[in-house]
Structures are given as structure tokens and as C-alpha cells.
Tab-separated table of C-alpha atoms and ligand atoms in Angstrom:
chain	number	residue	atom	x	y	z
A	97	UNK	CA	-12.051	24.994	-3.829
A	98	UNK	CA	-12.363	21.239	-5.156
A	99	UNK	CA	-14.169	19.262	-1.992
A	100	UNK	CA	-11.121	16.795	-2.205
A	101	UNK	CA	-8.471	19.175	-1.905
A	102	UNK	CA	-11.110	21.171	1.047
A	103	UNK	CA	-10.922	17.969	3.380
A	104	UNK	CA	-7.337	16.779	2.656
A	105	UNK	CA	-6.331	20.762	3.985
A	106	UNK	CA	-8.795	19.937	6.652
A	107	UNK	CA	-6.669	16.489	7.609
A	108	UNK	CA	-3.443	18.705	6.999
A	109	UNK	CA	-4.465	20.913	9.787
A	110	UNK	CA	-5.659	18.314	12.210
A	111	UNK	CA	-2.374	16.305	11.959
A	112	UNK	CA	0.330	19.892	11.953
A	113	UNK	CA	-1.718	20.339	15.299
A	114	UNK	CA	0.124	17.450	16.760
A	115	UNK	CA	3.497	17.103	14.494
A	116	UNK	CA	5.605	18.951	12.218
A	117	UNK	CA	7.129	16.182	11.165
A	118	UNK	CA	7.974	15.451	6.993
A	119	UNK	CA	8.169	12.259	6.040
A	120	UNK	CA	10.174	10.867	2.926
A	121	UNK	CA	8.225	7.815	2.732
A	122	UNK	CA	4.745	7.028	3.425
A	123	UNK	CA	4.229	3.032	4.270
A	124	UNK	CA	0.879	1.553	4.286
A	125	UNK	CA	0.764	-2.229	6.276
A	126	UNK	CA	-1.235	-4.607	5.258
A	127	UNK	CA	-3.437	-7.289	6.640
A	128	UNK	CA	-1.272	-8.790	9.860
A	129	UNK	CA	1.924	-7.379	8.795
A	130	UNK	CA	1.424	-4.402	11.053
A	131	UNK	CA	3.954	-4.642	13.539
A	132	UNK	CA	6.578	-3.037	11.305
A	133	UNK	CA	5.784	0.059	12.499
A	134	UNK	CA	6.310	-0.736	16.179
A	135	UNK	CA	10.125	-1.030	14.860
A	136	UNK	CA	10.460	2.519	13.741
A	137	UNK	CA	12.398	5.293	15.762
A	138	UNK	CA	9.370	6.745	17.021
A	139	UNK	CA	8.308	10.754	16.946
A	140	UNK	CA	4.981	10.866	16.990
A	141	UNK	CA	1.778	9.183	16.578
A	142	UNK	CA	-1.520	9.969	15.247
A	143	UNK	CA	-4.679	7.991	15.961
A	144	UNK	CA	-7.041	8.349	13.027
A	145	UNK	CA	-9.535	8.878	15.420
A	146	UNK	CA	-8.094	12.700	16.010
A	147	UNK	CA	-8.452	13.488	12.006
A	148	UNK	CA	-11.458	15.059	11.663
A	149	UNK	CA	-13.436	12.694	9.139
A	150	UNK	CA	-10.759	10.334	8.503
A	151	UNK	CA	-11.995	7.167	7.741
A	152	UNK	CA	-11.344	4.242	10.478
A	153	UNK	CA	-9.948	0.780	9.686
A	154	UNK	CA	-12.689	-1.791	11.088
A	155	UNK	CA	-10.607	-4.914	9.505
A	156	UNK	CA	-8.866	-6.936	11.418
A	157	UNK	CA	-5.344	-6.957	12.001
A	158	UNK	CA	-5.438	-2.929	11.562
A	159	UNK	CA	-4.843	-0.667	14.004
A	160	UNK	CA	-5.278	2.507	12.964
A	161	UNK	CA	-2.925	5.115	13.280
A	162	UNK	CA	0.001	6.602	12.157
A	163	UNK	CA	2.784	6.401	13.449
A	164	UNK	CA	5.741	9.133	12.623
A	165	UNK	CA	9.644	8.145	13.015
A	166	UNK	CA	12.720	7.185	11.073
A	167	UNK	CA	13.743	3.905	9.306
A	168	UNK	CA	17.794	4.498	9.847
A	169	UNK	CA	17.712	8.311	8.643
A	170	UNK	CA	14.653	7.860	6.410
A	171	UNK	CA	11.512	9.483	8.005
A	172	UNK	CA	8.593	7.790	7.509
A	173	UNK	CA	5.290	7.805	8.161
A	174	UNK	CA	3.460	4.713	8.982
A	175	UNK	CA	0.236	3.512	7.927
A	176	UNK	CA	-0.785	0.831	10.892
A	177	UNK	CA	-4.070	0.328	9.095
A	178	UNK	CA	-5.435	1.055	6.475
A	179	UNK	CA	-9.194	1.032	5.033
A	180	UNK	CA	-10.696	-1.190	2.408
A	181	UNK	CA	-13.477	-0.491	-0.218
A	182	UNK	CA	-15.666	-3.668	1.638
A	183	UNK	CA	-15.726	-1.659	4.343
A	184	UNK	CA	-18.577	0.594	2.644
A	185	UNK	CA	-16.160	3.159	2.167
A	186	UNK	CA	-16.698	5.409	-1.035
A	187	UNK	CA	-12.576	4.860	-2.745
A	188	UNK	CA	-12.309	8.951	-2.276
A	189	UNK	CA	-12.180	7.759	1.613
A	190	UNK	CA	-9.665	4.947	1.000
A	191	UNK	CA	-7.244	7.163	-0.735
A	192	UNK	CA	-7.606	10.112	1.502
A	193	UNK	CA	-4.511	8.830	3.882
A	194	UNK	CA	-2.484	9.049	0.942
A	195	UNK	CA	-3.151	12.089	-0.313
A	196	UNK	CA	-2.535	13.288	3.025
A	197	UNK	CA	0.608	11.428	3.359
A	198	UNK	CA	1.660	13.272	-0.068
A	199	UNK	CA	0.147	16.535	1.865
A	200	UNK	CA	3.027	16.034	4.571
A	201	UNK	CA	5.667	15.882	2.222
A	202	UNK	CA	6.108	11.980	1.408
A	203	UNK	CA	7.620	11.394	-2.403
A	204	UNK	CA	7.149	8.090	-2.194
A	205	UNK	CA	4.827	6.207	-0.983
A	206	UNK	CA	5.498	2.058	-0.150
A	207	UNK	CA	2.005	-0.355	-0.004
A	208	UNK	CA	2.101	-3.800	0.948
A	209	UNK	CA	-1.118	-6.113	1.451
A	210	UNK	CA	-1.898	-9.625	1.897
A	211	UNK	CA	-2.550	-11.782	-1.848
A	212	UNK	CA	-3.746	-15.010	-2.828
A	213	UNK	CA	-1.054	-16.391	-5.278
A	214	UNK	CA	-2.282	-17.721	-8.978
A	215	UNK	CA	0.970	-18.569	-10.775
A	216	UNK	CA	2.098	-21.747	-10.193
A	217	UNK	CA	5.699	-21.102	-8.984
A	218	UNK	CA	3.722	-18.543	-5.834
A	219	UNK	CA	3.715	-20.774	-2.279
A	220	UNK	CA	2.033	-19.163	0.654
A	221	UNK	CA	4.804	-16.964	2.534
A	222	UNK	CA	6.005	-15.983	-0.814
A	223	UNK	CA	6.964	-11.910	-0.913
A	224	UNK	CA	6.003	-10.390	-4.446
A	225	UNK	CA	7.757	-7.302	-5.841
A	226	UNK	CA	4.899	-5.802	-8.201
A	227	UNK	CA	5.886	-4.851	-11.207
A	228	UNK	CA	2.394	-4.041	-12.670
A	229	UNK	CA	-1.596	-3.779	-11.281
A	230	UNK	CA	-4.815	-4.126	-12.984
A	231	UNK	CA	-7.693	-1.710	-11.940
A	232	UNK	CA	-10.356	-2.447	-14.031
A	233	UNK	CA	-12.722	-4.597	-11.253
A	234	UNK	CA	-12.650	-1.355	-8.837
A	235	UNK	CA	-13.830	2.109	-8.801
A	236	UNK	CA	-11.261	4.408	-10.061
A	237	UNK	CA	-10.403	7.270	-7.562
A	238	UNK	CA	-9.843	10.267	-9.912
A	239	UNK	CA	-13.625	9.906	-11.153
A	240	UNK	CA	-14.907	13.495	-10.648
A	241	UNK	CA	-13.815	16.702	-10.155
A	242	UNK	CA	-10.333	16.513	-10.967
A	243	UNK	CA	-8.100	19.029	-7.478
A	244	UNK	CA	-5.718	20.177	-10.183
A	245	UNK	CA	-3.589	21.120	-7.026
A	246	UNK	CA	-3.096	17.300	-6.568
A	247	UNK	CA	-2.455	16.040	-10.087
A	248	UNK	CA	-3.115	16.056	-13.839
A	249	UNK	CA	-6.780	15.435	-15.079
A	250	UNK	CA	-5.496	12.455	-16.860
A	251	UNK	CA	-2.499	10.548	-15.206
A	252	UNK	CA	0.199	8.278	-16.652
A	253	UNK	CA	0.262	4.924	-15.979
A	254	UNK	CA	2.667	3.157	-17.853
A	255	UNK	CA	5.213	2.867	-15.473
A	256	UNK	CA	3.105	2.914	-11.943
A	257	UNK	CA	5.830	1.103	-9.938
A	258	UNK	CA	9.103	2.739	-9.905
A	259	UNK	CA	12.076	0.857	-12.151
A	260	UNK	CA	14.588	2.098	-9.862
A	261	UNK	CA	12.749	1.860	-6.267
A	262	UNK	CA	12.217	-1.987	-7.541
A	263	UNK	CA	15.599	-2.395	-8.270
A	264	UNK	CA	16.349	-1.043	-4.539
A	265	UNK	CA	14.072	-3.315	-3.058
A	266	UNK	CA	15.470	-6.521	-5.228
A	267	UNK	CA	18.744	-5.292	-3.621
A	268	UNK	CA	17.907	-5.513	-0.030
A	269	UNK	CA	15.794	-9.055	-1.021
A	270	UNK	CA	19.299	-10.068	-2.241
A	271	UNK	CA	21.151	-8.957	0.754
A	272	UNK	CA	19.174	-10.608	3.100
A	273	UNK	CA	19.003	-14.246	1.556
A	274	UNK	CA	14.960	-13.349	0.422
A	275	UNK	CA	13.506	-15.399	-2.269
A	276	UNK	CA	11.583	-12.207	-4.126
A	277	UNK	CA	9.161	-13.413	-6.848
A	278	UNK	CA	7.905	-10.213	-8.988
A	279	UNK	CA	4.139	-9.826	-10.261
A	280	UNK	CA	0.889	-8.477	-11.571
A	281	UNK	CA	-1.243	-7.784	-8.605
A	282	UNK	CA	-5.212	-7.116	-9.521
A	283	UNK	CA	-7.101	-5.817	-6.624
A	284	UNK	CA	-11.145	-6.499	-6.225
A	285	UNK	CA	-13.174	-4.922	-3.843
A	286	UNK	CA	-13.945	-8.129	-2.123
A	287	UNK	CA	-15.358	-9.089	0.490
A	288	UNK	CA	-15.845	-12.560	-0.264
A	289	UNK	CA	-13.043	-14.540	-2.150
A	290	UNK	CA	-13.102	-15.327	-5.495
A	291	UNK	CA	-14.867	-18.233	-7.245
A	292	UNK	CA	-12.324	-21.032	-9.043
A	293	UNK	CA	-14.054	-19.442	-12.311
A	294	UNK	CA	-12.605	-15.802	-11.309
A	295	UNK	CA	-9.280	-17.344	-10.517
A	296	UNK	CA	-8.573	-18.856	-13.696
A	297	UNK	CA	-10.107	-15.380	-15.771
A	298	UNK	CA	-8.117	-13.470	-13.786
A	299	UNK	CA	-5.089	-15.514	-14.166
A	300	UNK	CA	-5.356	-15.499	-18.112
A	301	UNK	CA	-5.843	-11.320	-18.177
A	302	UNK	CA	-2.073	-11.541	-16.571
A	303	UNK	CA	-2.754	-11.043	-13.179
A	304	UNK	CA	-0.047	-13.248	-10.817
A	305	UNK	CA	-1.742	-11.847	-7.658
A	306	UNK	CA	-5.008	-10.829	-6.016
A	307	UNK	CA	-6.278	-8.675	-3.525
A	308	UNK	CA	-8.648	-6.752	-1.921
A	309	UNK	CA	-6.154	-3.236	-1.327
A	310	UNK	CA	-3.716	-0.806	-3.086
A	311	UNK	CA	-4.648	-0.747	-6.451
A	312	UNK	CA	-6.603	2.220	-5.570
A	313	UNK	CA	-4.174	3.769	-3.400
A	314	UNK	CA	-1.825	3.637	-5.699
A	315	UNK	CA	-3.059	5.369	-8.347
A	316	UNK	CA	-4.301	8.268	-5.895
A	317	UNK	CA	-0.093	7.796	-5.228
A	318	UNK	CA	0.735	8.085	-8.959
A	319	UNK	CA	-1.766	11.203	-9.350
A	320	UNK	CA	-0.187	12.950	-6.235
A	321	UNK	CA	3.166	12.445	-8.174
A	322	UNK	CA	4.796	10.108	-5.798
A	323	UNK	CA	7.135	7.458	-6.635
A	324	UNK	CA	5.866	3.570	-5.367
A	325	UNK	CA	7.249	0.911	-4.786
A	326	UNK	CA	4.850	-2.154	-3.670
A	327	UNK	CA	5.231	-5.477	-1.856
A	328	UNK	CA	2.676	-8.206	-1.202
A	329	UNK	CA	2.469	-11.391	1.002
A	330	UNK	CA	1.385	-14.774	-0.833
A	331	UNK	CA	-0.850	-15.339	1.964
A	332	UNK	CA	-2.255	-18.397	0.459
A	333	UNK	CA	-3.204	-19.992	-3.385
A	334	UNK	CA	-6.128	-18.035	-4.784
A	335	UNK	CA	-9.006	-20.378	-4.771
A	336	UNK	CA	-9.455	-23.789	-6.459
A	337	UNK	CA	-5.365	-24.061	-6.291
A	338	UNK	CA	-5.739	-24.820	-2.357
A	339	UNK	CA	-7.124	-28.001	-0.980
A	340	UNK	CA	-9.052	-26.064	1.898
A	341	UNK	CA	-11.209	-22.982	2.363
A	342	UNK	CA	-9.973	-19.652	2.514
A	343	UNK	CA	-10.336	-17.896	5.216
A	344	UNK	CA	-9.698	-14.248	6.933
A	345	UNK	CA	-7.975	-16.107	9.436
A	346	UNK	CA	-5.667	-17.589	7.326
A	347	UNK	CA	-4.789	-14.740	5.707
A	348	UNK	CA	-3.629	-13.411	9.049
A	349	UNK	CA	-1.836	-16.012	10.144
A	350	UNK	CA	0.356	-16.018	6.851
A	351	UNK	CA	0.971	-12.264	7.498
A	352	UNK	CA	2.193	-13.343	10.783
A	353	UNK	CA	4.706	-15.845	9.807
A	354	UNK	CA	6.151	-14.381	6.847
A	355	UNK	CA	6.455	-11.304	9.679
A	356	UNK	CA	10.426	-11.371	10.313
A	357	UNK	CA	11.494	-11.665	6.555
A	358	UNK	CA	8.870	-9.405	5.750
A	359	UNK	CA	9.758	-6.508	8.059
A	360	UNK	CA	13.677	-7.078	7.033
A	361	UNK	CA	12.699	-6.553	3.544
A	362	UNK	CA	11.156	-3.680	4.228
A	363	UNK	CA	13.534	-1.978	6.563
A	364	UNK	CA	16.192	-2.511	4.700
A	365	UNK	CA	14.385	-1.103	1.325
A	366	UNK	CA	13.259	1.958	2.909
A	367	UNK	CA	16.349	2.582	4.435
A	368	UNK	CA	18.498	2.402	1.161
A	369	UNK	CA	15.026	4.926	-0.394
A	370	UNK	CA	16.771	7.811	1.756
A	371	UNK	CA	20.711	7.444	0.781
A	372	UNK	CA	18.896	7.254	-3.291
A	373	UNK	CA	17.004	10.234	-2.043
A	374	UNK	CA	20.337	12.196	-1.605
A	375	UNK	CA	22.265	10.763	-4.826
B	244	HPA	N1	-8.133	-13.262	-2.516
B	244	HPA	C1	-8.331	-11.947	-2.287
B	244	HPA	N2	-7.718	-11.289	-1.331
B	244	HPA	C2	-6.838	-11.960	-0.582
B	244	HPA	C3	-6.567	-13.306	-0.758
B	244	HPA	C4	-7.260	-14.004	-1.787
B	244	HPA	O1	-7.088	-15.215	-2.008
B	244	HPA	N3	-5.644	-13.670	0.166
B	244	HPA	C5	-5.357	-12.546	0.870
B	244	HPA	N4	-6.088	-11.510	0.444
């Protein structure tokens, strides 16, 4: 059997031994916006401590666990943490909660993160629909053996984040008075902040956003066959737009503060992701 597909049975197991839940949607939280999943109906939760070789979050601002439960009638499961590739985790690690999320029955899976903004119309607090990534600065997950039972060798990315899931999250930005911009997000593997010089190249390649998550994720998402819709928080201006340092602090802080907005957004999408479900 393909090692990949070995150790996401291997998670499988671990996490049936505590729930049967299914889960519609799988939700991944980023950097201080984690308290979303405290809001959801709860069933179950699973530390990622009890999944045999699961990787743990050692960011801050991550918990780590997921938590199992309904958003209205959607079921959901909950990243409250997730791991990054600064961590010194190999990217088949990173994407291993979402293949197991797929693995539990989620057909769509919803990532947010944290983002320095480089367009000029993106303020701090800003919440950015993306329409579009770029991958190219960070190790793509499918290198290797490809688990055929997962996906297709070579995946289709022309349209990674879903027209209509967008258009469901635009609606609940519209219903609840939410300024939405929409964007390019790039992700690099971090950990230190760009330079000024990376800012602007990364601007011109048509990149709106960057970040140190998802991009990864979200083509493990894509490969698994599941639908994604992404959001990100404008924690601050990507550097040399911003007077003062960046720091990890300040990119919780943001998180924080755009909190209330952020987690009506969300609810609301995921909510309206079930009734399309049905349609
Ligand atoms: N750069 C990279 N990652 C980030 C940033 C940033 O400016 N802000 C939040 N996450």
C-alpha cells in the first residue's frame, strides 16, 4: 500500500475509536482566529495528541485539536490548529489533517490564515475571499508516490477555489454588512517575514496576499477532490508598506480583533455550504 494512504488509514482508525461522526465541511483556523470553533454545537473532540503520529501545532495561537459539531445543520469538523512548514515539518505532515478530514467524509474543506496585505486598497482587519494561490515558493505535496486511492497523479488546478462556494461566501459577507476584498494569496514557508525586495516581486507576479499556510493544504484539498473555499485576515501591510516592524504578535492581535466579523463570516458561509449541499 502507498505509505501515505498506510498512515492516513492509521489516523482513520485512531479518530473512529473515539467518533463516528461525518463531517460536511472540514475548517482549518488560522493564526488567532481560533475561537470559532468554541462556537460550534459540540459532539466530540479530538486532541491531536491521541492520533498516532499526527503532527502537533507548536505555533502560537493554535491549539490543537479537533473539534466535531454542527454549524446550524452543517457538521463540521474543526481544525483548532493547524501545522506550518517552519515548524520543520516535511509538507506530507502538514497536509495529513486534511487528507484525514477528506478520510471522514468532508467534501469541502474551508482554510483561513492570517496575511500581510500588498495591494494598496488591503488595510489591516481586511477579510480576503481568495480567488487564486501561487505555489511555486513551497514544496509541493503530491511529490512522490502518487496514493491513487486519494487522487489523480496529475491534478487540475485551474479553478482551485470553488466559483460557487465563493459566491456563497460573498453572500453571507453581503448579509452581514462585511466589506469582502477578493485576492491572490501566495504562501512561503516562512519563518521570517519578507524583505521590502520580496514584497514588491511578489506583488508584480500577481500575488494580493502573503502567507506562511494553506497553499499546501489546499492542493492536498484539490487532490482529495474536495471543493474549497478560502478566507484570510489582512493582519497587517506586507513589509516596507508599514511604518513599524512586523511582528508574530501583531499578527495575533489582528486575528483577535477582526475575531467577531470574522467568525460571522464564517458561520454564516458554512451554514448556507449545507442547504447548497442538499440543492
Ligand atoms: N507575511 C507572511 N505571513 C504573514 C504576514 C506577513 O506579512 N502577516 C501574517 N502572516
Amino acid at each position: 500500500m502507498n505509505p501515505e494512504t498506510e498512515r492516513i488509514r492509521g489516523c482513520l482508525a485512531a479518530v473512529r475509536e473515539i467518533s463516528g461522526f461525518v463531517p460536511e465541511v472540514g475548517v482549518i483556523l488560522g493564526s488567532g482566529l481560533g475561537a470559532f470553533g468554541d462556537m460550534v454545537r459540540r459532539v466530540a473532540e479530538v486532541p491531536y495528541s491521541m492520533i498516532p503520529g499526527f503532527p502537533l501545532s507548536t505555533a502560537p495561537g493554535h491549539a490543537g485539536r479537533f473539534v466535531f459539531g454542527y454549524v446550524e445543520d452543517t457538521p463540521v469538523a474543526v481544525m483548532q490548529g493547524r501545522v506550518h512548514l517552519y515548524e520543520g515539518y516535511d509538507v506530507s505532515d502538514v497536509v495529513l489533517p486534511v487528507r484525514l478530514m477528506a478520510a471522514l467524509g468532508a467534501k469541502i474543506l474551508f482554510v483561513t490564515n492570517a496575511s500581510g496585505g500588498m495591494r494598496p486598497d488591503l488595510e489591516a482587519g481586511n477579510l480576503m475571499l481568495l480567488t487564486d494561490h501561487i505555489s511555486c515558493f513551497v514544496p509541493n505535496p503530491l511529490i512522490g508516490p502518487n496514493p491513487d486511492e486519494v487522487g489523480p497523479r496529475f491534478p487540475d488546478m485551474s479553478e482551485v477555489y470553488d466559483r460557487d462556494l465563493r459566491g456563497i461566501v460573498k453572500g453571507a459577507a453581503d448579509r452581514n454588512g462585511i466589506d469582502l476584498k477578493e485576492g491572490v494569496y501566495v504562501q512561503l514557508t516562512g519563518p521570517s517575514f519578507e524583505t521590502p525586495a520580496e514584497i514588491r516581486m511578489l506583488s508584480r507576479m500577481g500575488a494580493d496576499a502573503v502567507g506562511m499556510s494553506t497553499v499546501v493544504e489546499v492542493i492536498a484539498a484539490r487532490h482529495a477532490g474536495m471543493r474549497v473555499a478560502g478566507v484570510s485576515c489582512v493582519a497587517n501591510l506586507a513589509a516596507g508598506l508599514s511604518p513599524t516592524p512586523l511582528s508574530g504578535e501583531e499578527v495575533i492581535a489582528a486575528g483577535a480583533a477582526a475575531a467577531p466579523k470574522f467568525q460571522a463570516l464564517l458561520w454564516d458561509s458554512i451554514a448556507a455550504m449545507h442547504e447548497e449541499e442538499e440543492a
